[in-house]
XYZ file of N, CA and C in Angstrom:
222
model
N 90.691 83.901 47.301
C 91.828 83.778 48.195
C 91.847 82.341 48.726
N 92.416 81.650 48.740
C 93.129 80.354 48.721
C 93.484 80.748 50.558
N 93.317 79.481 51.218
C 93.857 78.952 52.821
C 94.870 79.207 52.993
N 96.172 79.377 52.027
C 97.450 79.554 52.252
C 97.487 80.766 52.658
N 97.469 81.567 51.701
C 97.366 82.984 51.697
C 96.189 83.718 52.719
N 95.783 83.406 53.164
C 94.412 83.947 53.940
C 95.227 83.237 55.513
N 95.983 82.700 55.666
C 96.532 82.409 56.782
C 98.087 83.559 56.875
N 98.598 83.835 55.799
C 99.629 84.349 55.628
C 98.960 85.698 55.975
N 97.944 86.439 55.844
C 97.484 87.615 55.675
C 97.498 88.042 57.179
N 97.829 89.530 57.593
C 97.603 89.696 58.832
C 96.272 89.521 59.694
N 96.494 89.281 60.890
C 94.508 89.452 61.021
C 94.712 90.606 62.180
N 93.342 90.839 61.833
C 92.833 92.387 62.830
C 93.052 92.302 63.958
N 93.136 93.166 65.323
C 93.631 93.083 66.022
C 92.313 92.310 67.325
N 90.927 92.581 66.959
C 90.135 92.567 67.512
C 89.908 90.792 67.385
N 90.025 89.802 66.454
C 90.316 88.731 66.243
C 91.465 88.134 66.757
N 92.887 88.730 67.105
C 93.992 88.690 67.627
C 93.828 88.063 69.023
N 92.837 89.090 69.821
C 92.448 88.996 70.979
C 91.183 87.992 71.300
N 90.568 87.324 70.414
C 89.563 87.240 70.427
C 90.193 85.131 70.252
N 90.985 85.395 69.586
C 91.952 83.861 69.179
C 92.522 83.218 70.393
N 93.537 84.290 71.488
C 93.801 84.686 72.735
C 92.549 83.651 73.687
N 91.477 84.388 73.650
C 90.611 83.935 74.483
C 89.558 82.495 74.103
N 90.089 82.301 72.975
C 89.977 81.184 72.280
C 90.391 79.771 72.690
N 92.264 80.328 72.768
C 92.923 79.529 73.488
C 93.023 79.039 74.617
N 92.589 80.640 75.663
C 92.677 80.335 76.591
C 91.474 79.098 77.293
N 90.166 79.427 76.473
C 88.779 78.638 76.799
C 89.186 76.797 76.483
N 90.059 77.041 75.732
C 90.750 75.069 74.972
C 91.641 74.621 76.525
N 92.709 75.689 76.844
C 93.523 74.966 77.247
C 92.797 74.771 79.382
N 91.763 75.832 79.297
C 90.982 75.325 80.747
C 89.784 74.526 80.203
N 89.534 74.345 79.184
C 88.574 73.154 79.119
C 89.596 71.115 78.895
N 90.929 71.979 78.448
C 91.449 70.598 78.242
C 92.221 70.213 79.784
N 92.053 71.064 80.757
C 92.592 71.003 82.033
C 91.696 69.821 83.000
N 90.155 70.640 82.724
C 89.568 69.725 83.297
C 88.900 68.125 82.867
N 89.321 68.041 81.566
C 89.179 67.318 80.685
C 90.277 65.949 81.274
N 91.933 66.400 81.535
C 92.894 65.970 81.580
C 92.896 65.776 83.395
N 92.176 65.987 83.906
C 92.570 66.002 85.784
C 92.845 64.745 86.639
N 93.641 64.939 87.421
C 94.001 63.676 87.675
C 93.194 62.914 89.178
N 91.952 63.387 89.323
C 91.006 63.478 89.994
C 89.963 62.693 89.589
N 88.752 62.346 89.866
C 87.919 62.424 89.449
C 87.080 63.291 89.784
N 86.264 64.073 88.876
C 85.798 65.271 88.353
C 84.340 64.819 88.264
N 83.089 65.864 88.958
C 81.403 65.123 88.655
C 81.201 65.350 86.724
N 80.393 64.554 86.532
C 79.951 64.442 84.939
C 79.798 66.011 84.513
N 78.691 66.649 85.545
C 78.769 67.887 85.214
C 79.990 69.045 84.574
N 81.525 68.740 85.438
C 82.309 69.730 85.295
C 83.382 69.207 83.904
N 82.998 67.737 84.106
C 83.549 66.982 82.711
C 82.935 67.281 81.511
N 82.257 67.755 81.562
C 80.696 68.119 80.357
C 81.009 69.140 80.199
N 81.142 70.082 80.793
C 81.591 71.290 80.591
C 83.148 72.119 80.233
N 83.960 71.057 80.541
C 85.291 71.152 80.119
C 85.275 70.527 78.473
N 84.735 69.438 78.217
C 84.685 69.268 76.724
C 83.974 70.373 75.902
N 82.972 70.802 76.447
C 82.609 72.302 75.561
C 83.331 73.103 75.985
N 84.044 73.710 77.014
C 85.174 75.063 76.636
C 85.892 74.629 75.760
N 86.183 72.996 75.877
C 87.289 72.565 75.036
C 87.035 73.276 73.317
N 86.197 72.871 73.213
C 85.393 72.611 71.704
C 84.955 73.979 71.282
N 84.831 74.720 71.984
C 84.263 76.507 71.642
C 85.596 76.868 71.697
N 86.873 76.753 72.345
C 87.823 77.385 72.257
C 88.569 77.093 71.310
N 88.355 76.110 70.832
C 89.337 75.447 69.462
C 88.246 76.140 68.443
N 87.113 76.264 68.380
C 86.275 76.750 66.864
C 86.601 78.331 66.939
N 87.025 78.925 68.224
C 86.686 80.519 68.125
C 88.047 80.315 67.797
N 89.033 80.064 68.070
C 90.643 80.067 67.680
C 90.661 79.677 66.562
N 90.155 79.208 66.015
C 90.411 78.316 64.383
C 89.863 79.768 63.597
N 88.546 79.946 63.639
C 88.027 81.111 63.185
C 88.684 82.296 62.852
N 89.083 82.736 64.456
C 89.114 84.280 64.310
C 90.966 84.296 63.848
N 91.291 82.931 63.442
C 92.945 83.055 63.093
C 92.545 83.176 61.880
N 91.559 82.370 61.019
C 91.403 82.598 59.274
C 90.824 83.372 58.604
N 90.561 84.753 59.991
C 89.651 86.068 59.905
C 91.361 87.363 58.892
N 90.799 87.954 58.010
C 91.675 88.904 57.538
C 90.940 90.097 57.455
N 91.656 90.642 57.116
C 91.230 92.555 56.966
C 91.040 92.729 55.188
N 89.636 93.299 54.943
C 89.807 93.174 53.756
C 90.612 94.285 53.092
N 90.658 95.316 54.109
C 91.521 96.805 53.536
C 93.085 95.965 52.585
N 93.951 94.964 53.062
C 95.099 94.708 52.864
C 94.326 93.890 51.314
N 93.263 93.239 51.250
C 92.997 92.610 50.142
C 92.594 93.432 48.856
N 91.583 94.489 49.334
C 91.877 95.524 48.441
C 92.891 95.966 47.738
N 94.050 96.529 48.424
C 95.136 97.125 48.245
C 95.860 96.114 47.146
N 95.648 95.082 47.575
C 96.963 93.822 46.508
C 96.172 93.872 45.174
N 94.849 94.217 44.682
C 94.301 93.681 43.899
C 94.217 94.695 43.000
């Protein structure tokens, strides 16, 4: 299965949610990342890793498929 098609494929619902919280971990790590404050090293350090775990679990669990539907086509 080829990237095209494995993106086209539905994904499970448990990955659905899981992409969700993915996003959500990117867009409060890119919050504190982006503040118009200055922020201690600590909470800056830690906003680049939500950043960075929320973009790998979102990338992931979007190129996650069900193999039941792959079965079925084949």
């Amino acid at each position: 299965m080829n990237l095209i098609k494995r993106i086209k494929n539905p994904t499970p619902k448990f990955f659905k949610v899981l992409r969700n919280i993915g996003l959500a971990l990117a867009a409060v790590g890119g919050t504190l990342l982006a503040a118009p404050i200055a922020l201690p090293v600590v909470v800056t350090s830690i906003g680049g890793y939500l950043a960075v775990a929320g973009g790998v679990i979102s990338a992931v669990s979007q190129l996650t498929t069900s193999t039941e539907n792959e079965d079925a086509t084949q």
